[in-house]
Coordinates of C-alpha atoms in Angstrom, one line a residue:
X1 CA 80.0 71.8 166.7
X2 CA 79.0 72.2 163.0
X3 CA 77.0 69.4 161.5
X4 CA 78.7 69.7 158.1
X5 CA 81.9 67.8 157.7
X6 CA 84.7 69.5 155.9
X7 CA 87.7 68.0 154.1
X8 CA 90.0 70.7 152.8
X9 CA 91.8 68.3 150.4
X10 CA 88.8 67.1 148.4
X11 CA 85.8 69.3 149.0
X12 CA 85.1 72.7 147.5
X13 CA 83.0 74.7 149.9
X14 CA 81.5 78.2 149.9
X15 CA 83.1 81.0 151.8
X16 CA 82.6 81.1 155.5
X17 CA 81.3 84.7 155.6
X18 CA 80.2 87.1 153.0
X19 CA 82.7 89.9 152.5
X20 CA 80.7 92.6 150.8
X21 CA 81.3 94.8 153.9
X22 CA 84.9 95.6 153.0
X23 CA 86.2 98.6 154.8
X24 CA 87.9 99.8 151.7
X25 CA 91.4 99.5 153.2
X26 CA 94.0 99.0 150.5
X27 CA 97.4 97.5 151.1
X28 CA 99.2 98.3 147.9
X29 CA 102.4 98.7 149.9
X30 CA 102.2 95.1 150.7
X31 CA 101.6 93.9 147.1
X32 CA 103.1 90.6 146.2
X33 CA 105.9 92.3 144.2
X34 CA 107.2 93.8 147.5
X35 CA 107.1 90.4 149.3
X36 CA 108.5 88.0 146.7
X37 CA 109.5 87.7 143.1
X38 CA 107.0 87.3 140.4
X39 CA 106.5 83.9 138.7
X40 CA 108.9 84.6 135.8
X41 CA 111.7 85.7 138.2
X42 CA 111.1 82.7 140.4
X43 CA 111.3 80.2 137.6
X44 CA 114.4 81.8 136.2
X45 CA 116.2 81.9 139.6
X46 CA 116.5 78.2 139.8
X47 CA 115.5 78.2 143.5
X48 CA 112.5 75.9 143.0
X49 CA 112.4 72.2 143.8
X50 CA 110.8 69.9 141.2
X51 CA 107.3 70.0 142.8
X52 CA 107.3 73.8 143.0
X53 CA 108.5 74.1 139.5
X54 CA 105.6 72.0 138.3
X55 CA 103.3 74.1 140.4
X56 CA 104.6 77.4 139.2
X57 CA 104.6 76.2 135.6
X58 CA 101.0 75.2 135.9
X59 CA 99.8 78.5 137.5
X60 CA 98.6 79.7 134.1
X61 CA 96.0 76.9 134.2
X62 CA 92.7 78.1 135.4
X63 CA 92.0 74.6 136.8
X64 CA 95.1 74.6 138.9
X65 CA 94.4 78.0 140.4
X66 CA 90.7 77.0 141.1
X67 CA 91.9 73.8 142.8
X68 CA 94.2 75.7 145.1
X69 CA 91.6 78.3 145.9
X70 CA 89.1 75.6 146.6
X71 CA 91.5 73.9 149.1
X72 CA 92.2 77.3 150.6
X73 CA 88.5 78.1 151.3
X74 CA 88.0 74.7 152.9
X75 CA 91.1 75.2 155.0
X76 CA 89.8 78.5 156.2
X77 CA 86.5 76.8 157.3
X78 CA 88.5 74.2 159.2
X79 CA 90.8 76.7 160.9
X80 CA 88.0 79.0 162.0
X81 CA 86.0 76.1 163.4
X82 CA 89.0 74.8 165.3
X83 CA 89.7 78.2 166.7
X84 CA 86.2 78.9 167.8
X85 CA 85.3 75.4 169.2
X86 CA 86.1 74.0 172.6
X87 CA 84.8 70.6 173.9
X88 CA 84.4 68.0 172.6
X89 CA 86.9 69.0 169.7
X90 CA 89.4 70.2 172.3
X91 CA 89.9 68.7 175.8
X92 CA 91.9 70.1 178.7
X93 CA 95.2 68.4 179.2
X94 CA 95.6 66.2 182.3
X95 CA 99.3 66.8 182.4
X96 CA 99.7 70.5 181.4
X97 CA 97.3 73.0 183.1
X98 CA 95.7 75.7 181.0
X99 CA 96.4 73.7 177.8
X100 CA 94.0 72.1 175.4
X101 CA 94.7 69.0 173.4
X102 CA 92.9 68.0 170.2
X103 CA 90.5 65.1 170.5
X104 CA 91.7 63.3 167.4
X105 CA 88.8 60.9 167.1
X106 CA 86.4 63.9 167.2
X107 CA 88.5 65.8 164.8
X108 CA 88.5 63.0 162.2
X109 CA 84.8 62.5 162.6
X110 CA 84.1 66.2 162.0
X111 CA 86.7 67.1 159.4
X112 CA 87.8 63.8 157.8
X113 CA 84.9 61.3 157.6
X114 CA 86.8 58.5 155.9
X115 CA 86.4 55.4 158.1
X116 CA 83.0 53.8 159.1
X117 CA 84.8 52.6 162.3
X118 CA 84.5 56.2 163.6
X119 CA 80.7 55.6 163.9
X120 CA 81.3 52.6 166.3
X121 CA 82.3 53.9 169.8
X122 CA 84.2 50.7 170.6
X123 CA 86.1 50.5 167.4
X124 CA 86.6 54.3 167.5
X125 CA 88.4 54.0 170.9
X126 CA 90.8 51.3 169.5
X127 CA 91.7 53.1 166.3
X128 CA 95.2 54.3 165.7
X129 CA 94.9 57.7 164.2
X130 CA 97.7 59.6 162.4
X131 CA 100.0 61.4 164.8
X132 CA 99.8 65.1 164.3
X133 CA 100.6 67.7 167.0
X134 CA 97.8 70.2 167.6
X135 CA 97.3 73.1 170.0
X136 CA 95.7 76.5 170.2
X137 CA 96.3 79.6 172.2
X138 CA 94.2 82.8 172.5
X139 CA 95.4 86.3 173.6
X140 CA 94.5 89.9 173.2
X141 CA 97.1 92.0 171.5
X142 CA 97.3 95.8 171.1
X143 CA 97.2 96.0 167.3
X144 CA 94.4 96.5 164.7
X145 CA 93.2 93.3 163.0
X146 CA 93.9 94.6 159.5
X147 CA 97.4 95.7 160.4
X148 CA 98.2 92.4 161.9
X149 CA 96.8 90.5 158.9
X150 CA 99.0 92.7 156.6
X151 CA 102.1 91.8 158.8
X152 CA 101.4 88.0 158.3
X153 CA 101.1 88.5 154.5
X154 CA 104.3 90.5 154.3
X155 CA 107.2 88.1 154.0
X156 CA 109.8 90.4 155.6
X157 CA 107.6 91.4 158.5
X158 CA 106.4 87.8 159.2
X159 CA 110.0 86.5 159.2
X160 CA 111.1 89.3 161.5
X161 CA 108.2 88.8 164.0
X162 CA 108.9 85.1 164.2
X163 CA 112.7 85.2 163.8
X164 CA 113.1 82.9 166.8
X165 CA 111.1 80.2 164.9
X166 CA 111.2 80.9 161.2
X167 CA 114.2 80.9 158.8
X168 CA 114.7 80.8 155.1
X169 CA 111.2 81.9 154.3
X170 CA 110.3 82.7 150.7
X171 CA 107.3 83.2 148.4
X172 CA 107.7 80.9 145.4
X173 CA 104.5 81.9 143.5
X174 CA 101.5 84.1 143.8
X175 CA 98.3 82.1 143.3
X176 CA 96.1 85.2 143.9
X177 CA 97.2 88.8 144.8
X178 CA 93.9 89.6 146.6
X179 CA 90.6 91.2 145.6
X180 CA 89.3 94.8 145.4
X181 CA 92.7 96.2 146.2
X182 CA 92.8 94.4 149.6
X183 CA 94.5 91.3 150.9
X184 CA 91.2 89.4 151.0
X185 CA 91.8 86.0 149.3
X186 CA 95.5 86.8 148.7
X187 CA 97.1 83.4 148.3
X188 CA 100.8 82.5 148.0
X189 CA 102.9 79.3 147.7
X190 CA 105.6 79.6 150.3
X191 CA 108.5 77.7 151.8
X192 CA 110.0 78.1 155.2
X193 CA 112.1 76.3 157.8
X194 CA 111.0 76.1 161.4
X195 CA 113.7 75.8 164.0
X196 CA 114.6 75.4 167.7
X197 CA 117.5 77.6 169.1
X198 CA 120.0 74.8 168.9
X199 CA 122.4 73.5 166.3
X200 CA 121.7 69.9 167.4
X201 CA 118.3 69.7 165.8
X202 CA 117.8 70.1 162.0
X203 CA 115.1 72.6 161.1
X204 CA 111.8 71.3 159.7
X205 CA 111.3 72.4 156.1
X206 CA 107.9 72.9 154.7
X207 CA 106.2 73.9 151.5
X208 CA 102.7 75.4 152.1
X209 CA 100.0 77.7 150.8
X210 CA 99.2 80.8 152.8
X211 CA 95.7 82.2 152.3
X212 CA 94.4 85.5 153.8
X213 CA 90.6 85.7 154.2
X214 CA 88.5 88.7 155.3
X215 CA 85.6 87.2 157.4
X216 CA 83.9 90.4 158.2
X217 CA 84.4 94.1 158.7
X218 CA 87.1 93.7 161.4
X219 CA 88.0 90.0 161.4
X220 CA 90.6 88.0 159.4
X221 CA 91.8 84.5 159.0
X222 CA 95.4 83.7 158.0
X223 CA 95.5 80.0 157.0
X224 CA 98.5 77.8 156.1
X225 CA 98.2 74.3 154.7
X226 CA 100.7 71.9 153.0
X227 CA 100.4 70.8 149.4
X228 CA 102.5 67.6 149.6
X229 CA 99.5 65.6 148.3
X230 CA 99.6 67.6 145.1
X231 CA 103.4 68.0 144.7
X232 CA 105.3 65.4 146.8
X233 CA 108.8 66.3 147.7
X234 CA 111.1 64.4 150.2
X235 CA 112.9 67.6 151.1
X236 CA 109.9 68.8 153.1
X237 CA 109.7 67.1 156.5
X238 CA 107.2 69.5 158.2
X239 CA 103.6 68.9 157.1
X240 CA 101.0 71.4 158.0
X241 CA 97.3 70.8 158.3
X242 CA 95.1 73.9 158.4
X243 CA 96.9 76.1 160.8
X244 CA 97.3 79.9 161.4
X245 CA 95.4 82.5 163.3
X246 CA 91.9 84.0 163.6
X247 CA 92.1 87.7 164.2
X248 CA 89.0 89.5 165.6
X249 CA 88.5 93.1 166.6
X250 CA 88.3 94.2 170.2
X251 CA 87.6 97.6 171.8
X252 CA 90.5 100.0 172.0
X253 CA 92.0 99.2 168.6
X254 CA 93.1 95.8 169.8
X255 CA 92.7 92.3 168.5
X256 CA 91.7 88.9 169.9
X257 CA 94.1 86.5 168.3
X258 CA 93.6 82.7 168.3
X259 CA 96.6 80.7 167.0
X260 CA 96.0 77.2 165.9
X261 CA 99.0 74.9 165.1
X262 CA 98.4 71.5 163.6
X263 CA 101.4 69.8 162.1
X264 CA 103.5 66.7 161.8
X265 CA 107.3 66.6 161.7
X266 CA 109.7 63.8 160.7
X267 CA 111.5 63.0 164.0
X268 CA 113.5 60.0 162.7
X269 CA 116.9 61.5 163.4
X270 CA 116.1 63.6 166.4
X271 CA 118.8 64.4 169.0
X272 CA 118.2 62.6 172.3
X273 CA 118.3 65.8 174.3
X274 CA 115.4 67.3 172.4
X275 CA 113.3 64.2 171.8
X276 CA 110.8 64.8 174.7
X277 CA 110.0 68.4 173.8
X278 CA 109.8 67.8 170.0
X279 CA 107.9 64.5 170.2
X280 CA 105.3 66.1 172.6
X281 CA 104.5 68.8 170.0
X282 CA 105.6 71.6 172.3
X283 CA 108.5 72.6 170.2
X284 CA 106.3 74.4 167.7
X285 CA 103.0 74.6 169.6
X286 CA 100.6 77.5 169.5
X287 CA 101.8 78.9 172.8
X288 CA 105.4 79.4 171.4
X289 CA 104.1 81.2 168.3
X290 CA 101.8 83.4 170.4
X291 CA 104.6 84.3 172.9
X292 CA 106.9 85.2 170.0
X293 CA 104.3 87.4 168.5
X294 CA 103.5 89.1 171.8
X295 CA 107.2 89.7 172.6
X296 CA 108.0 91.2 169.3
X297 CA 105.0 93.6 169.3
X298 CA 105.8 94.7 172.9
X299 CA 109.4 95.3 171.9
X300 CA 108.3 97.4 169.0
X301 CA 105.8 99.3 171.2
X302 CA 108.6 100.2 173.7
X303 CA 110.8 101.2 170.8
X304 CA 108.3 103.8 169.7
X305 CA 107.3 105.0 173.2
X306 CA 109.4 107.8 174.9
X307 CA 111.0 106.2 177.9
X308 CA 113.9 107.4 180.1
X309 CA 116.9 105.2 180.5
X310 CA 119.2 106.2 183.4
X311 CA 123.0 106.1 183.1
X312 CA 124.3 105.7 186.6
X313 CA 127.3 107.9 185.8
X314 CA 126.2 110.2 183.0
X315 CA 122.5 110.9 183.7
X316 CA 119.6 110.1 181.4
X317 CA 119.7 109.2 177.7
X318 CA 117.6 111.3 175.3
X319 CA 115.2 109.6 172.9
X320 CA 117.4 109.3 169.9
X321 CA 120.1 107.6 172.0
X322 CA 117.6 105.2 173.5
X323 CA 116.2 104.3 170.0
X324 CA 119.7 103.8 168.7
X325 CA 120.5 101.3 171.4
X326 CA 117.2 99.5 170.9
X327 CA 117.8 99.3 167.2
X328 CA 121.3 97.8 167.8
X329 CA 119.8 95.2 170.2
X330 CA 117.1 94.3 167.7
X331 CA 119.8 93.7 165.0
X332 CA 121.9 91.7 167.5
X333 CA 119.0 89.5 168.5
X334 CA 117.9 88.9 165.0
X335 CA 121.4 87.8 164.0
X336 CA 121.5 85.4 166.9
X337 CA 118.2 83.9 166.0
X338 CA 119.3 83.5 162.4
X339 CA 122.7 81.8 163.2
X340 CA 122.0 79.6 166.2
X341 CA 119.8 76.9 164.6
X342 CA 119.9 73.9 162.4
X343 CA 118.6 75.6 159.2
X344 CA 120.1 74.6 155.9
X345 CA 121.0 78.3 155.4
X346 CA 123.7 77.7 158.0
X347 CA 126.7 75.5 157.7
X348 CA 127.2 74.1 161.2
X349 CA 129.5 71.1 161.3
X350 CA 130.7 69.0 164.2
X351 CA 134.2 69.6 165.6
X352 CA 136.1 66.3 166.2
X353 CA 137.3 66.2 169.8
X354 CA 140.0 64.1 171.4
X355 CA 140.6 62.8 174.9
X356 CA 137.1 61.5 175.4
X357 CA 135.6 65.0 175.8
X358 CA 131.8 64.4 176.0
X359 CA 131.0 67.9 174.7
X360 CA 129.3 68.1 171.2
X361 CA 130.9 71.2 169.7
X362 CA 129.6 72.7 166.5
X363 CA 131.3 75.3 164.3
X364 CA 130.0 77.7 161.7
X365 CA 131.7 80.3 159.6
X366 CA 129.5 83.3 159.7
X367 CA 131.0 85.5 157.0
X368 CA 133.6 88.0 156.0
X369 CA 133.5 91.7 156.9
X370 CA 135.9 94.6 157.1
X371 CA 137.4 95.4 160.5
X372 CA 139.2 98.7 160.1
X373 CA 141.5 98.2 157.1
X374 CA 141.7 94.4 157.6
X375 CA 139.5 91.8 156.1
X376 CA 138.3 89.6 158.9
X377 CA 136.3 86.5 159.3
X378 CA 134.0 85.5 162.1
X379 CA 133.6 82.0 163.5
X380 CA 130.9 80.8 165.7
X381 CA 131.0 77.8 168.1
X382 CA 128.0 76.3 169.8
X383 CA 126.9 73.4 172.0
X384 CA 123.8 72.3 173.9
X385 CA 123.8 70.6 177.2
X386 CA 121.4 69.4 179.9
X387 CA 121.4 71.2 183.2
X388 CA 119.7 69.7 186.3
X389 CA 118.3 73.1 187.3
X390 CA 115.0 74.8 186.5
X391 CA 115.1 77.2 183.4
X392 CA 114.0 80.2 185.4
X393 CA 116.9 79.8 187.9
X394 CA 119.4 79.4 185.0
X395 CA 118.0 82.5 183.4
X396 CA 118.2 84.6 186.6
X397 CA 121.7 83.4 187.3
X398 CA 123.1 84.3 183.9
X399 CA 121.3 87.6 183.7
X400 CA 122.8 88.8 187.0
X401 CA 125.7 91.0 185.9
X402 CA 127.3 90.9 189.4
X403 CA 127.7 87.1 188.9
X404 CA 129.2 87.2 185.5
X405 CA 132.8 86.7 186.7
X406 CA 131.7 83.5 188.3
X407 CA 130.8 81.8 185.0
X408 CA 132.6 83.7 182.3
X409 CA 136.2 82.5 181.9
X410 CA 137.0 85.5 179.7
X411 CA 135.9 88.1 182.2
X412 CA 139.3 87.9 183.9
X413 CA 137.6 87.7 187.3
X414 CA 136.7 91.4 186.9
X415 CA 133.5 92.7 188.6
X416 CA 131.0 94.1 186.1
X417 CA 128.9 97.1 186.7
X418 CA 125.4 97.8 185.2
X419 CA 125.7 101.2 183.5
X420 CA 122.2 101.4 182.0
X421 CA 119.0 99.4 181.9
X422 CA 115.7 99.6 180.1
X423 CA 112.6 97.3 180.1
X424 CA 111.3 96.1 176.7
X425 CA 108.0 94.5 177.8
X426 CA 105.5 94.4 180.6
X427 CA 107.4 91.5 182.1
X428 CA 110.3 93.2 184.0
X429 CA 112.5 90.2 183.2
X430 CA 112.6 91.4 179.6
X431 CA 115.2 94.2 179.3
X432 CA 118.2 95.7 177.7
X433 CA 121.3 96.3 179.9
X434 CA 124.7 97.9 179.3
X435 CA 127.5 96.6 181.5
X436 CA 131.2 97.4 181.8
X437 CA 134.1 96.4 184.0
X438 CA 134.3 98.6 187.1
X439 CA 137.9 99.3 186.2
X440 CA 136.7 101.3 183.2
X441 CA 139.5 102.6 181.1
X442 CA 139.5 101.1 177.6
X443 CA 137.5 98.1 178.5
X444 CA 134.6 97.4 176.2
X445 CA 130.9 97.9 176.9
X446 CA 128.7 94.8 176.8
X447 CA 125.1 95.3 175.6
X448 CA 122.7 92.6 176.5
X449 CA 119.2 91.8 175.4
X450 CA 117.4 89.3 177.7
X451 CA 113.8 88.1 177.7
X452 CA 111.9 85.3 179.4
X453 CA 108.9 83.2 178.4
X454 CA 107.5 79.9 179.5
X455 CA 108.5 78.3 176.3
X456 CA 112.0 79.7 175.7
X457 CA 114.3 82.4 177.1
X458 CA 117.3 84.2 175.7
X459 CA 120.3 86.2 176.9
X460 CA 122.2 87.6 173.9
X461 CA 125.1 90.0 174.3
X462 CA 127.9 91.6 172.3
X463 CA 131.0 93.7 173.1
X464 CA 131.0 97.3 171.9
X465 CA 134.2 99.3 171.8
X466 CA 134.1 102.7 173.7
X467 CA 134.5 104.6 170.4
X468 CA 131.5 102.8 168.8
X469 CA 129.4 103.4 171.9
X470 CA 130.3 107.0 171.7
X471 CA 129.2 107.2 168.1
X472 CA 125.8 105.7 169.0
X473 CA 125.3 108.2 171.8
X474 CA 126.1 111.0 169.5
X475 CA 123.3 109.9 167.2
X476 CA 125.2 108.0 164.5
X477 CA 123.5 105.0 162.9
X478 CA 124.0 101.8 165.0
X479 CA 123.8 99.9 161.7
X480 CA 127.5 100.8 161.1
X481 CA 128.6 99.2 164.3
X482 CA 130.2 95.8 164.0
X483 CA 128.4 93.4 166.3
X484 CA 129.1 89.7 166.9
X485 CA 126.3 88.3 169.1
X486 CA 127.0 85.5 171.6
X487 CA 124.8 84.2 174.3
X488 CA 122.4 81.6 175.6
X489 CA 119.1 80.0 174.6
X490 CA 117.2 78.3 177.4
X491 CA 114.5 75.7 176.8
X492 CA 112.7 73.4 179.3
X493 CA 113.8 69.7 178.9
X494 CA 110.1 68.7 178.7
X495 CA 106.8 70.5 178.2
X496 CA 106.4 73.3 180.7
X497 CA 103.6 73.3 183.3
X498 CA 101.2 76.3 183.2
X499 CA 102.8 79.7 182.6
X500 CA 106.1 78.9 184.2
X501 CA 108.9 76.4 183.8
X502 CA 108.1 75.0 187.2
X503 CA 110.5 72.3 188.5
X504 CA 111.6 71.3 185.0
X505 CA 115.2 70.9 184.0
X506 CA 117.1 72.9 181.4
X507 CA 118.4 72.5 177.8
X508 CA 121.0 75.2 177.5
X509 CA 122.5 76.3 174.2
X510 CA 125.7 78.3 174.3
X511 CA 127.0 80.2 171.2
X512 CA 130.2 82.2 171.0
X513 CA 131.2 84.3 168.0
X514 CA 134.5 86.0 167.5
X515 CA 136.6 87.8 165.0
X516 CA 139.6 86.3 163.3
X517 CA 141.7 88.8 161.3
X518 CA 143.4 87.7 158.2
X519 CA 141.2 84.7 157.5
X520 CA 139.2 85.1 154.3
X521 CA 136.7 83.0 152.3
X522 CA 139.7 81.5 150.4
X523 CA 141.3 80.3 153.6
X524 CA 138.4 79.5 156.0
X525 CA 139.9 76.7 158.0
X526 CA 140.6 77.6 161.7
X527 CA 143.9 76.8 163.3
X528 CA 144.2 73.9 165.7
X529 CA 145.0 76.3 168.6
X530 CA 141.8 78.3 167.9
X531 CA 139.7 75.1 168.1
X532 CA 141.4 74.2 171.3
X533 CA 140.9 77.6 172.8
X534 CA 137.2 77.7 172.0
X535 CA 136.7 74.2 173.3
X536 CA 138.4 75.2 176.5
X537 CA 136.1 78.3 176.8
X538 CA 133.0 76.3 176.2
X539 CA 133.9 73.5 178.7
X540 CA 135.0 76.0 181.4
X541 CA 131.8 78.1 180.9
X542 CA 129.6 75.1 181.4
X543 CA 131.5 73.8 184.4
X544 CA 131.4 77.3 186.0
X545 CA 127.6 77.6 185.4
X546 CA 127.0 74.2 187.0
X547 CA 129.1 75.1 190.0
X548 CA 127.6 78.5 190.4
X549 CA 124.0 77.2 190.2
X550 CA 124.8 74.3 192.6
X551 CA 126.3 76.8 195.1
X552 CA 123.3 79.1 194.8
X553 CA 120.9 76.2 195.4
X554 CA 122.8 75.0 198.4
X555 CA 122.8 78.5 199.9
X556 CA 119.0 78.7 199.3
X557 CA 118.5 75.3 201.1
X558 CA 120.5 76.5 204.1
X559 CA 118.5 79.7 204.3
X560 CA 115.3 77.6 204.1
X561 CA 116.4 75.3 206.9
X562 CA 117.4 78.3 209.1
X563 CA 114.0 79.9 208.5
X564 CA 112.1 76.7 209.4
X565 CA 114.3 76.3 212.5

């Protein structure tokens, strides 16, 4: 534990490490101009809030830039110390194995020496300290430190990697573009929203500074911290204390990555289903960020690695066919992430229901596109429900293509056949599958991307017409294929235990998207019969899933009793 106390809001400290040992790497392709607008364009765009406008307008002031850089250097020191320290700053959780909790009293004594009561052990134990959620997670990832640091400082890459968490990210101003042609000391004022995969919880909006620091030849720190104390704004409900990641080189061109998350979110109007997981700090904990990073990089690695995918009827796919399908799935998953959340970039609104239906149905108009020669609109409907079954069992039940007719009211009770499959990560539960009705004919293909983690799981699918599937297999661009993702997001109803969901229960979000020919942006209102149809589909799907899971659980119990007997 360091003896020197650090306060990143008020103290200007020297840099943590000398950086004269630059490796000479230049990231001109990741220059600020390629990641966000310059200051003049930002000010002219009218996208800034009042606080950001004042900030951007004052960037010409040397004092303002020096103040922000001073805060940034102090924030780096805090992040690195929190990442490298264990006890007594971090203590093992009594409730969640393999998880560390921040010792708040120790934290405030080390980083925020503001109250003499902290020196008195008895008064220290009785103090009520501000409630911030804090966590850290460490993992080794197969990517070079400099390359990963560049990804975090590239707005598009960062938003893509963490698409399941981040939406509406933007760079509002460039405080510093970096030094010596590198990203060292690159500093941006940013905004972003952080979301859960449900339309029932509003995304947390934040304005923060991101600072990139080269600590040595092969180590980097990416640090985020809020600036509400300088530029208050009621719009931002997600406050960030020094958070981010410490990236250190490991043999074999890999990196040891330690993610630290330290934040506070306004939970005043939180939906009752999600209160436990949000209030506990697990909604945006370091483990969730780390698992999103690992999953995305593994998917990219499999995308670029030759791998056979066997068609049961037509033999193996060649490399360009495999890559085309993976590219299509990536676009499908990214669209699902972007639409099924409570971000202000979406326009989800509740659908009034009659007859005492307890379902909370949300509707969103996703946009206009051309379907053949007809202008068509797509509507999405979503709801979230509690299921008294463990998330892993729900995931396995929904992923089993042979059981689809048991829960999907639109399957017409047809048996589905898995035509092709390919793993997208080391975990065999993460894979792409193509299924189709055993009857064949003109029935559509369904392409599904499923992945599982202890924090969240997804099954996202879309129907593909036979002609479009043929185009992809002939090497045509999958970007030209109309795709309307629907599917499921699975969260534990409370913080998971260890690396698995354990005996927890499930928060299941269902989203259905469909085409509606003839509706345009001038006539966006759905007809009553369309609302009733989608409500019926949602209600029937949930009932079938509950019945199917209950039947499977009873069958498992009977087998267990027979085995014991």
